[in-house]
Amino acid sequence: MTQGVQKSSSNGFEKHLASEEQLEKINEVRRLVGTLSEKLSIYCSDASISRYLRARNWNVKKATKMLKDTIKWRAEYKPEDIRWDEIAKEAETGKIYRSSCTDKHGRPVLVMRPSRQNTKSTKGQIRYLVYCMENAIMNLPPDQEQMVWLIDFDGYNLSHLSLKVTRETAIVLQNHYPERLGLAILYNPPKFFEPFWMAAKVFLEPKTHNKVKFVYSDVPDTMKIMEAYFDVDHLEAAFGGKDSEAGFDIGKYAERMKEDDKMIPSFWTKEGCPSSVSEPAVESAASLDTLSLEATTDASNHDIALDSQTVSINDNDDCSVTKVLPEDVVNQNEVLTADKEEHA
């Protein structure tokens, strides 16, 4: 069996398999996973298994373990059973919501405003995050598997940090939603984020940290990123768009989510679940990155600094908004190093 290799700028090579070889590995993972319930069988489509394989660089053993862990988690946590009424309190301030607009590739956009945290319950916060992830996935177009995160740091400060939520968020997103993030835009992050980002970035694959863009409303060059990825006519004015009507209204949003909840049962059928799509349209980041619009994190260029609510990312190609105290940077680096060795 032949195997092509594609050069990676960080660690040398990244596996790039022909579709026939991919299918063999997908079938092998499915065989190793074994018999599943109808709902979990729907979840373990070819496209879904492919995401786990890509997250583990097409290593069947590691991808199978990761998928089995998710299967166990989904069987116990039952994310598809979460409904609006259960998490409505968490949503009241608009700390996370699915935007009414998509990016230019039709990918759903989760707007995150960490300064609007309104509860103390880690369990409730994670439950709401999972609901938002599941809702975004349910609203993916047929040719996409990934979503966009638009993280607004307006009003954010150190008082919004929570290491416990950070860890729980990272566990859920990195372990159970691999390859779901297409792009994360950090909008006006405060300067105290920079030390963490610069320390963490060296441990990340280029394909991972290239998904994170930094945009500053007072730096015109970075605002071009918004124009590249979004139709500004339909983008919220808060992000430099022209739609002054868009934004978060709890009453209207509640109605949207309740309507979406009605679609969940039909979504979890073989006909309704878009995870049966074999491959996503993956031109998005690559094609737009050729415009050289990625904002630099070099403070000497734009005095750009990153914030510490933060983007916790690892080499399974996922990114999670988390909160890391500056004094925890060293510990976080140790975690990232250990994680990278495990996945090597």
PDB file of N, CA and C in Angstrom, residues 36-130:
ATOM      1  N   LEU A  36     -22.710  -0.926  17.370  1.00  0.00           N
ATOM      2  CA  LEU A  36     -23.171   0.263  18.079  1.00  0.00           C
ATOM      3  C   LEU A  36     -24.683   0.376  18.003  1.00  0.00           C
ATOM      4  N   SER A  37     -25.238   1.205  18.878  1.00  0.00           N
ATOM      5  CA  SER A  37     -26.668   1.507  18.797  1.00  0.00           C
ATOM      6  C   SER A  37     -26.930   2.276  17.504  1.00  0.00           C
ATOM      7  N   GLU A  38     -28.183   2.393  17.135  1.00  0.00           N
ATOM      8  CA  GLU A  38     -28.522   3.054  15.873  1.00  0.00           C
ATOM      9  C   GLU A  38     -28.016   4.496  15.848  1.00  0.00           C
ATOM     10  N   LYS A  39     -28.216   5.221  16.937  1.00  0.00           N
ATOM     11  CA  LYS A  39     -27.823   6.628  16.967  1.00  0.00           C
ATOM     12  C   LYS A  39     -26.304   6.783  16.891  1.00  0.00           C
ATOM     13  N   LEU A  40     -25.582   5.949  17.643  1.00  0.00           N
ATOM     14  CA  LEU A  40     -24.126   6.033  17.607  1.00  0.00           C
ATOM     15  C   LEU A  40     -23.575   5.531  16.288  1.00  0.00           C
ATOM     16  N   SER A  41     -24.289   4.586  15.672  1.00  0.00           N
ATOM     17  CA  SER A  41     -23.885   4.124  14.352  1.00  0.00           C
ATOM     18  C   SER A  41     -24.001   5.247  13.327  1.00  0.00           C
ATOM     19  N   ILE A  42     -25.036   6.060  13.460  1.00  0.00           N
ATOM     20  CA  ILE A  42     -25.198   7.217  12.580  1.00  0.00           C
ATOM     21  C   ILE A  42     -24.069   8.208  12.818  1.00  0.00           C
ATOM     22  N   TYR A  43     -23.712   8.387  14.088  1.00  0.00           N
ATOM     23  CA  TYR A  43     -22.616   9.305  14.402  1.00  0.00           C
ATOM     24  C   TYR A  43     -21.314   8.834  13.765  1.00  0.00           C
ATOM     25  N   CYS A  44     -21.083   7.535  13.764  1.00  0.00           N
ATOM     26  CA  CYS A  44     -19.821   6.976  13.245  1.00  0.00           C
ATOM     27  C   CYS A  44     -19.889   6.759  11.737  1.00  0.00           C
ATOM     28  N   SER A  45     -20.246   7.792  11.021  1.00  0.00           N
ATOM     29  CA  SER A  45     -20.254   7.737   9.559  1.00  0.00           C
ATOM     30  C   SER A  45     -18.821   7.745   9.044  1.00  0.00           C
ATOM     31  N   ASP A  46     -18.648   7.536   7.766  1.00  0.00           N
ATOM     32  CA  ASP A  46     -17.317   7.598   7.167  1.00  0.00           C
ATOM     33  C   ASP A  46     -16.676   8.960   7.420  1.00  0.00           C
ATOM     34  N   ALA A  47     -17.464  10.017   7.260  1.00  0.00           N
ATOM     35  CA  ALA A  47     -16.933  11.371   7.439  1.00  0.00           C
ATOM     36  C   ALA A  47     -16.499  11.595   8.882  1.00  0.00           C
ATOM     37  N   SER A  48     -17.291  11.089   9.822  1.00  0.00           N
ATOM     38  CA  SER A  48     -16.955  11.263  11.230  1.00  0.00           C
ATOM     39  C   SER A  48     -15.676  10.501  11.586  1.00  0.00           C
ATOM     40  N   ILE A  49     -15.589   9.251  11.168  1.00  0.00           N
ATOM     41  CA  ILE A  49     -14.385   8.464  11.432  1.00  0.00           C
ATOM     42  C   ILE A  49     -13.175   9.120  10.782  1.00  0.00           C
ATOM     43  N   SER A  50     -13.375   9.675   9.595  1.00  0.00           N
ATOM     44  CA  SER A  50     -12.287  10.363   8.896  1.00  0.00           C
ATOM     45  C   SER A  50     -11.757  11.531   9.718  1.00  0.00           C
ATOM     46  N   ARG A  51     -12.640  12.254  10.395  1.00  0.00           N
ATOM     47  CA  ARG A  51     -12.188  13.369  11.234  1.00  0.00           C
ATOM     48  C   ARG A  51     -11.293  12.883  12.361  1.00  0.00           C
ATOM     49  N   TYR A  52     -11.664  11.770  12.969  1.00  0.00           N
ATOM     50  CA  TYR A  52     -10.840  11.236  14.055  1.00  0.00           C
ATOM     51  C   TYR A  52      -9.495  10.739  13.522  1.00  0.00           C
ATOM     52  N   LEU A  53      -9.507  10.154  12.339  1.00  0.00           N
ATOM     53  CA  LEU A  53      -8.257   9.706  11.733  1.00  0.00           C
ATOM     54  C   LEU A  53      -7.360  10.893  11.380  1.00  0.00           C
ATOM     55  N   ARG A  54      -7.945  11.946  10.842  1.00  0.00           N
ATOM     56  CA  ARG A  54      -7.146  13.122  10.510  1.00  0.00           C
ATOM     57  C   ARG A  54      -6.572  13.751  11.776  1.00  0.00           C
ATOM     58  N   ALA A  55      -7.372  13.739  12.849  1.00  0.00           N
ATOM     59  CA  ALA A  55      -6.911  14.307  14.112  1.00  0.00           C
ATOM     60  C   ALA A  55      -5.734  13.522  14.681  1.00  0.00           C
ATOM     61  N   ARG A  56      -5.613  12.269  14.311  1.00  0.00           N
ATOM     62  CA  ARG A  56      -4.519  11.426  14.784  1.00  0.00           C
ATOM     63  C   ARG A  56      -3.591  11.032  13.634  1.00  0.00           C
ATOM     64  N   ASN A  57      -3.538  11.905  12.631  1.00  0.00           N
ATOM     65  CA  ASN A  57      -2.611  11.726  11.510  1.00  0.00           C
ATOM     66  C   ASN A  57      -2.737  10.343  10.864  1.00  0.00           C
ATOM     67  N   TRP A  58      -3.963   9.855  10.770  1.00  0.00           N
ATOM     68  CA  TRP A  58      -4.303   8.595  10.120  1.00  0.00           C
ATOM     69  C   TRP A  58      -3.707   7.377  10.829  1.00  0.00           C
ATOM     70  N   ASN A  59      -3.473   7.516  12.119  1.00  0.00           N
ATOM     71  CA  ASN A  59      -3.044   6.380  12.931  1.00  0.00           C
ATOM     72  C   ASN A  59      -4.299   5.662  13.429  1.00  0.00           C
ATOM     73  N   VAL A  60      -4.521   4.443  12.922  1.00  0.00           N
ATOM     74  CA  VAL A  60      -5.764   3.716  13.210  1.00  0.00           C
ATOM     75  C   VAL A  60      -5.930   3.449  14.705  1.00  0.00           C
ATOM     76  N   LYS A  61      -4.863   3.020  15.362  1.00  0.00           N
ATOM     77  CA  LYS A  61      -4.951   2.680  16.785  1.00  0.00           C
ATOM     78  C   LYS A  61      -5.338   3.895  17.618  1.00  0.00           C
ATOM     79  N   LYS A  62      -4.662   5.021  17.376  1.00  0.00           N
ATOM     80  CA  LYS A  62      -4.944   6.228  18.150  1.00  0.00           C
ATOM     81  C   LYS A  62      -6.323   6.800  17.820  1.00  0.00           C
ATOM     82  N   ALA A  63      -6.698   6.762  16.547  1.00  0.00           N
ATOM     83  CA  ALA A  63      -8.018   7.274  16.153  1.00  0.00           C
ATOM     84  C   ALA A  63      -9.127   6.424  16.749  1.00  0.00           C
ATOM     85  N   THR A  64      -8.921   5.111  16.784  1.00  0.00           N
ATOM     86  CA  THR A  64      -9.930   4.211  17.353  1.00  0.00           C
ATOM     87  C   THR A  64     -10.122   4.487  18.839  1.00  0.00           C
ATOM     88  N   LYS A  65      -9.019   4.654  19.555  1.00  0.00           N
ATOM     89  CA  LYS A  65      -9.125   4.963  20.989  1.00  0.00           C
ATOM     90  C   LYS A  65      -9.871   6.280  21.201  1.00  0.00           C
ATOM     91  N   MET A  66      -9.523   7.281  20.410  1.00  0.00           N
ATOM     92  CA  MET A  66     -10.180   8.584  20.542  1.00  0.00           C
ATOM     93  C   MET A  66     -11.672   8.478  20.262  1.00  0.00           C
ATOM     94  N   LEU A  67     -12.024   7.744  19.211  1.00  0.00           N
ATOM     95  CA  LEU A  67     -13.434   7.591  18.855  1.00  0.00           C
ATOM     96  C   LEU A  67     -14.185   6.790  19.911  1.00  0.00           C
ATOM     97  N   LYS A  68     -13.567   5.740  20.432  1.00  0.00           N
ATOM     98  CA  LYS A  68     -14.226   4.955  21.483  1.00  0.00           C
ATOM     99  C   LYS A  68     -14.502   5.811  22.716  1.00  0.00           C
ATOM    100  N   ASP A  69     -13.553   6.672  23.055  1.00  0.00           N
ATOM    101  CA  ASP A  69     -13.756   7.575  24.189  1.00  0.00           C
ATOM    102  C   ASP A  69     -14.939   8.501  23.936  1.00  0.00           C
ATOM    103  N   THR A  70     -15.066   8.999  22.706  1.00  0.00           N
ATOM    104  CA  THR A  70     -16.187   9.866  22.375  1.00  0.00           C
ATOM    105  C   THR A  70     -17.501   9.109  22.408  1.00  0.00           C
ATOM    106  N   ILE A  71     -17.497   7.884  21.895  1.00  0.00           N
ATOM    107  CA  ILE A  71     -18.708   7.056  21.908  1.00  0.00           C
ATOM    108  C   ILE A  71     -19.190   6.852  23.345  1.00  0.00           C
ATOM    109  N   LYS A  72     -18.250   6.561  24.235  1.00  0.00           N
ATOM    110  CA  LYS A  72     -18.610   6.392  25.641  1.00  0.00           C
ATOM    111  C   LYS A  72     -19.154   7.699  26.212  1.00  0.00           C
ATOM    112  N   TRP A  73     -18.476   8.812  25.887  1.00  0.00           N
ATOM    113  CA  TRP A  73     -18.904  10.123  26.384  1.00  0.00           C
ATOM    114  C   TRP A  73     -20.302  10.468  25.863  1.00  0.00           C
ATOM    115  N   ARG A  74     -20.549  10.252  24.583  1.00  0.00           N
ATOM    116  CA  ARG A  74     -21.856  10.585  24.016  1.00  0.00           C
ATOM    117  C   ARG A  74     -22.957   9.702  24.605  1.00  0.00           C
ATOM    118  N   ALA A  75     -22.646   8.445  24.861  1.00  0.00           N
ATOM    119  CA  ALA A  75     -23.634   7.539  25.451  1.00  0.00           C
ATOM    120  C   ALA A  75     -24.023   7.984  26.855  1.00  0.00           C
ATOM    121  N   GLU A  76     -23.056   8.548  27.588  1.00  0.00           N
ATOM    122  CA  GLU A  76     -23.319   8.972  28.962  1.00  0.00           C
ATOM    123  C   GLU A  76     -23.821  10.413  29.043  1.00  0.00           C
ATOM    124  N   TYR A  77     -23.204  11.299  28.282  1.00  0.00           N
ATOM    125  CA  TYR A  77     -23.523  12.733  28.358  1.00  0.00           C
ATOM    126  C   TYR A  77     -24.771  13.085  27.559  1.00  0.00           C
ATOM    127  N   LYS A  78     -25.020  12.321  26.489  1.00  0.00           N
ATOM    128  CA  LYS A  78     -26.180  12.500  25.612  1.00  0.00           C
ATOM    129  C   LYS A  78     -26.322  13.951  25.106  1.00  0.00           C
ATOM    130  N   PRO A  79     -25.324  14.451  24.414  1.00  0.00           N
ATOM    131  CA  PRO A  79     -25.376  15.846  23.941  1.00  0.00           C
ATOM    132  C   PRO A  79     -26.542  16.128  23.007  1.00  0.00           C
ATOM    133  N   GLU A  80     -26.965  15.109  22.266  1.00  0.00           N
ATOM    134  CA  GLU A  80     -28.071  15.317  21.324  1.00  0.00           C
ATOM    135  C   GLU A  80     -29.419  15.451  22.021  1.00  0.00           C
ATOM    136  N   ASP A  81     -29.444  15.177  23.331  1.00  0.00           N
ATOM    137  CA  ASP A  81     -30.696  15.301  24.081  1.00  0.00           C
ATOM    138  C   ASP A  81     -30.834  16.647  24.796  1.00  0.00           C
ATOM    139  N   ILE A  82     -29.822  17.493  24.721  1.00  0.00           N
ATOM    140  CA  ILE A  82     -29.898  18.804  25.369  1.00  0.00           C
ATOM    141  C   ILE A  82     -30.868  19.684  24.589  1.00  0.00           C
ATOM    142  N   ARG A  83     -31.746  20.357  25.318  1.00  0.00           N
ATOM    143  CA  ARG A  83     -32.720  21.239  24.679  1.00  0.00           C
ATOM    144  C   ARG A  83     -32.610  22.643  25.278  1.00  0.00           C
ATOM    145  N   TRP A  84     -33.159  23.597  24.563  1.00  0.00           N
ATOM    146  CA  TRP A  84     -33.042  24.998  24.927  1.00  0.00           C
ATOM    147  C   TRP A  84     -33.484  25.277  26.356  1.00  0.00           C
ATOM    148  N   ASP A  85     -34.607  24.723  26.754  1.00  0.00           N
ATOM    149  CA  ASP A  85     -35.136  25.017  28.086  1.00  0.00           C
ATOM    150  C   ASP A  85     -34.155  24.628  29.193  1.00  0.00           C
ATOM    151  N   GLU A  86     -33.319  23.626  28.920  1.00  0.00           N
ATOM    152  CA  GLU A  86     -32.359  23.176  29.937  1.00  0.00           C
ATOM    153  C   GLU A  86     -31.225  24.179  30.132  1.00  0.00           C
ATOM    154  N   ILE A  87     -30.839  24.867  29.061  1.00  0.00           N
ATOM    155  CA  ILE A  87     -29.646  25.724  29.128  1.00  0.00           C
ATOM    156  C   ILE A  87     -29.964  27.206  28.897  1.00  0.00           C
ATOM    157  N   ALA A  88     -31.235  27.560  28.870  1.00  0.00           N
ATOM    158  CA  ALA A  88     -31.624  28.934  28.531  1.00  0.00           C
ATOM    159  C   ALA A  88     -30.998  29.974  29.453  1.00  0.00           C
ATOM    160  N   LYS A  89     -30.859  29.654  30.721  1.00  0.00           N
ATOM    161  CA  LYS A  89     -30.284  30.626  31.665  1.00  0.00           C
ATOM    162  C   LYS A  89     -28.838  30.967  31.274  1.00  0.00           C
ATOM    163  N   GLU A  90     -28.086  29.955  30.835  1.00  0.00           N
ATOM    164  CA  GLU A  90     -26.703  30.184  30.433  1.00  0.00           C
ATOM    165  C   GLU A  90     -26.617  31.136  29.233  1.00  0.00           C
ATOM    166  N   ALA A  91     -27.655  31.153  28.430  1.00  0.00           N
ATOM    167  CA  ALA A  91     -27.624  31.918  27.183  1.00  0.00           C
ATOM    168  C   ALA A  91     -28.072  33.366  27.321  1.00  0.00           C
ATOM    169  N   GLU A  92     -28.585  33.744  28.471  1.00  0.00           N
ATOM    170  CA  GLU A  92     -29.277  35.027  28.623  1.00  0.00           C
ATOM    171  C   GLU A  92     -28.457  36.242  28.206  1.00  0.00           C
ATOM    172  N   THR A  93     -27.154  36.222  28.450  1.00  0.00           N
ATOM    173  CA  THR A  93     -26.333  37.413  28.184  1.00  0.00           C
ATOM    174  C   THR A  93     -25.704  37.420  26.793  1.00  0.00           C
ATOM    175  N   GLY A  94     -25.868  36.332  26.054  1.00  0.00           N
ATOM    176  CA  GLY A  94     -25.261  36.272  24.727  1.00  0.00           C
ATOM    177  C   GLY A  94     -23.774  35.968  24.767  1.00  0.00           C
ATOM    178  N   LYS A  95     -23.357  35.200  25.773  1.00  0.00           N
ATOM    179  CA  LYS A  95     -21.919  34.879  25.869  1.00  0.00           C
ATOM    180  C   LYS A  95     -21.484  33.929  24.759  1.00  0.00           C
ATOM    181  N   ILE A  96     -22.395  33.093  24.291  1.00  0.00           N
ATOM    182  CA  ILE A  96     -22.168  32.266  23.100  1.00  0.00           C
ATOM    183  C   ILE A  96     -23.495  32.172  22.351  1.00  0.00           C
ATOM    184  N   TYR A  97     -23.444  32.379  21.047  1.00  0.00           N
ATOM    185  CA  TYR A  97     -24.651  32.177  20.241  1.00  0.00           C
ATOM    186  C   TYR A  97     -24.259  31.969  18.786  1.00  0.00           C
ATOM    187  N   ARG A  98     -25.131  31.299  18.064  1.00  0.00           N
ATOM    188  CA  ARG A  98     -24.896  31.107  16.637  1.00  0.00           C
ATOM    189  C   ARG A  98     -25.408  32.316  15.886  1.00  0.00           C
ATOM    190  N   SER A  99     -24.519  32.945  15.147  1.00  0.00           N
ATOM    191  CA  SER A  99     -24.879  34.145  14.406  1.00  0.00           C
ATOM    192  C   SER A  99     -25.908  33.829  13.329  1.00  0.00           C
ATOM    193  N   SER A 100     -26.668  34.832  12.954  1.00  0.00           N
ATOM    194  CA  SER A 100     -27.628  34.659  11.867  1.00  0.00           C
ATOM    195  C   SER A 100     -26.938  34.652  10.510  1.00  0.00           C
ATOM    196  N   CYS A 101     -25.672  35.064  10.473  1.00  0.00           N
ATOM    197  CA  CYS A 101     -24.936  35.035   9.217  1.00  0.00           C
ATOM    198  C   CYS A 101     -23.922  33.886   9.233  1.00  0.00           C
ATOM    199  N   THR A 102     -23.454  33.510   8.060  1.00  0.00           N
ATOM    200  CA  THR A 102     -22.396  32.516   7.921  1.00  0.00           C
ATOM    201  C   THR A 102     -21.177  33.198   7.304  1.00  0.00           C
ATOM    202  N   ASP A 103     -20.086  32.467   7.187  1.00  0.00           N
ATOM    203  CA  ASP A 103     -18.955  33.041   6.461  1.00  0.00           C
ATOM    204  C   ASP A 103     -19.185  32.830   4.968  1.00  0.00           C
ATOM    205  N   LYS A 104     -18.236  33.224   4.143  1.00  0.00           N
ATOM    206  CA  LYS A 104     -18.423  33.157   2.699  1.00  0.00           C
ATOM    207  C   LYS A 104     -18.488  31.724   2.172  1.00  0.00           C
ATOM    208  N   HIS A 105     -18.123  30.775   3.007  1.00  0.00           N
ATOM    209  CA  HIS A 105     -18.187  29.372   2.605  1.00  0.00           C
ATOM    210  C   HIS A 105     -19.413  28.680   3.176  1.00  0.00           C
ATOM    211  N   GLY A 106     -20.301  29.463   3.776  1.00  0.00           N
ATOM    212  CA  GLY A 106     -21.527  28.894   4.305  1.00  0.00           C
ATOM    213  C   GLY A 106     -21.382  28.238   5.657  1.00  0.00           C
ATOM    214  N   ARG A 107     -20.222  28.389   6.287  1.00  0.00           N
ATOM    215  CA  ARG A 107     -20.009  27.746   7.579  1.00  0.00           C
ATOM    216  C   ARG A 107     -20.702  28.527   8.687  1.00  0.00           C
ATOM    217  N   PRO A 108     -21.360  27.834   9.612  1.00  0.00           N
ATOM    218  CA  PRO A 108     -22.000  28.520  10.733  1.00  0.00           C
ATOM    219  C   PRO A 108     -20.962  29.232  11.599  1.00  0.00           C
ATOM    220  N   VAL A 109     -21.390  30.330  12.206  1.00  0.00           N
ATOM    221  CA  VAL A 109     -20.490  31.154  13.013  1.00  0.00           C
ATOM    222  C   VAL A 109     -20.985  31.175  14.457  1.00  0.00           C
ATOM    223  N   LEU A 110     -20.132  30.740  15.371  1.00  0.00           N
ATOM    224  CA  LEU A 110     -20.430  30.875  16.796  1.00  0.00           C
ATOM    225  C   LEU A 110     -19.762  32.138  17.302  1.00  0.00           C
ATOM    226  N   VAL A 111     -20.573  33.084  17.765  1.00  0.00           N
ATOM    227  CA  VAL A 111     -20.051  34.299  18.369  1.00  0.00           C
ATOM    228  C   VAL A 111     -19.847  34.028  19.858  1.00  0.00           C
ATOM    229  N   MET A 112     -18.672  34.390  20.353  1.00  0.00           N
ATOM    230  CA  MET A 112     -18.368  34.171  21.767  1.00  0.00           C
ATOM    231  C   MET A 112     -17.938  35.492  22.385  1.00  0.00           C
ATOM    232  N   ARG A 113     -18.570  35.837  23.491  1.00  0.00           N
ATOM    233  CA  ARG A 113     -18.224  37.062  24.217  1.00  0.00           C
ATOM    234  C   ARG A 113     -17.942  36.695  25.669  1.00  0.00           C
ATOM    235  N   PRO A 114     -16.707  36.316  25.972  1.00  0.00           N
ATOM    236  CA  PRO A 114     -16.374  35.808  27.307  1.00  0.00           C
ATOM    237  C   PRO A 114     -16.612  36.800  28.437  1.00  0.00           C
ATOM    238  N   SER A 115     -16.643  38.093  28.135  1.00  0.00           N
ATOM    239  CA  SER A 115     -16.882  39.068  29.201  1.00  0.00           C
ATOM    240  C   SER A 115     -18.324  39.013  29.702  1.00  0.00           C
ATOM    241  N   ARG A 116     -19.178  38.307  28.987  1.00  0.00           N
ATOM    242  CA  ARG A 116     -20.587  38.228  29.375  1.00  0.00           C
ATOM    243  C   ARG A 116     -20.911  36.968  30.176  1.00  0.00           C
ATOM    244  N   GLN A 117     -19.891  36.353  30.745  1.00  0.00           N
ATOM    245  CA  GLN A 117     -20.126  35.187  31.581  1.00  0.00           C
ATOM    246  C   GLN A 117     -21.097  35.552  32.698  1.00  0.00           C
ATOM    247  N   ASN A 118     -22.124  34.733  32.876  1.00  0.00           N
ATOM    248  CA  ASN A 118     -23.198  35.098  33.808  1.00  0.00           C
ATOM    249  C   ASN A 118     -23.517  34.039  34.849  1.00  0.00           C
ATOM    250  N   THR A 119     -22.762  32.941  34.878  1.00  0.00           N
ATOM    251  CA  THR A 119     -23.048  31.894  35.858  1.00  0.00           C
ATOM    252  C   THR A 119     -21.748  31.404  36.492  1.00  0.00           C
ATOM    253  N   LYS A 120     -21.882  30.692  37.592  1.00  0.00           N
ATOM    254  CA  LYS A 120     -20.733  30.146  38.299  1.00  0.00           C
ATOM    255  C   LYS A 120     -20.577  28.643  38.083  1.00  0.00           C
ATOM    256  N   SER A 121     -21.574  28.006  37.526  1.00  0.00           N
ATOM    257  CA  SER A 121     -21.571  26.556  37.394  1.00  0.00           C
ATOM    258  C   SER A 121     -20.744  26.107  36.185  1.00  0.00           C
ATOM    259  N   THR A 122     -19.635  25.436  36.443  1.00  0.00           N
ATOM    260  CA  THR A 122     -18.828  24.896  35.350  1.00  0.00           C
ATOM    261  C   THR A 122     -19.633  23.877  34.556  1.00  0.00           C
ATOM    262  N   LYS A 123     -20.384  23.049  35.267  1.00  0.00           N
ATOM    263  CA  LYS A 123     -21.208  22.038  34.607  1.00  0.00           C
ATOM    264  C   LYS A 123     -22.205  22.682  33.648  1.00  0.00           C
ATOM    265  N   GLY A 124     -22.861  23.741  34.105  1.00  0.00           N
ATOM    266  CA  GLY A 124     -23.836  24.419  33.258  1.00  0.00           C
ATOM    267  C   GLY A 124     -23.187  25.102  32.071  1.00  0.00           C
ATOM    268  N   GLN A 125     -22.026  25.705  32.288  1.00  0.00           N
ATOM    269  CA  GLN A 125     -21.320  26.387  31.201  1.00  0.00           C
ATOM    270  C   GLN A 125     -20.880  25.410  30.113  1.00  0.00           C
ATOM    271  N   ILE A 126     -20.369  24.249  30.527  1.00  0.00           N
ATOM    272  CA  ILE A 126     -19.940  23.249  29.558  1.00  0.00           C
ATOM    273  C   ILE A 126     -21.149  22.664  28.833  1.00  0.00           C
ATOM    274  N   ARG A 127     -22.215  22.466  29.576  1.00  0.00           N
ATOM    275  CA  ARG A 127     -23.446  21.929  28.961  1.00  0.00           C
ATOM    276  C   ARG A 127     -23.936  22.870  27.865  1.00  0.00           C
ATOM    277  N   TYR A 128     -23.873  24.164  28.129  1.00  0.00           N
ATOM    278  CA  TYR A 128     -24.320  25.137  27.126  1.00  0.00           C
ATOM    279  C   TYR A 128     -23.364  25.167  25.933  1.00  0.00           C
ATOM    280  N   LEU A 129     -22.076  25.086  26.188  1.00  0.00           N
ATOM    281  CA  LEU A 129     -21.107  25.048  25.092  1.00  0.00           C
ATOM    282  C   LEU A 129     -21.368  23.850  24.184  1.00  0.00           C
ATOM    283  N   VAL A 130     -21.621  22.696  24.782  1.00  0.00           N
ATOM    284  CA  VAL A 130     -21.905  21.490  24.001  1.00  0.00           C
ATOM    285  C   VAL A 130     -23.175  21.679  23.179  1.00  0.00           C
TER     286      VAL A 130
END
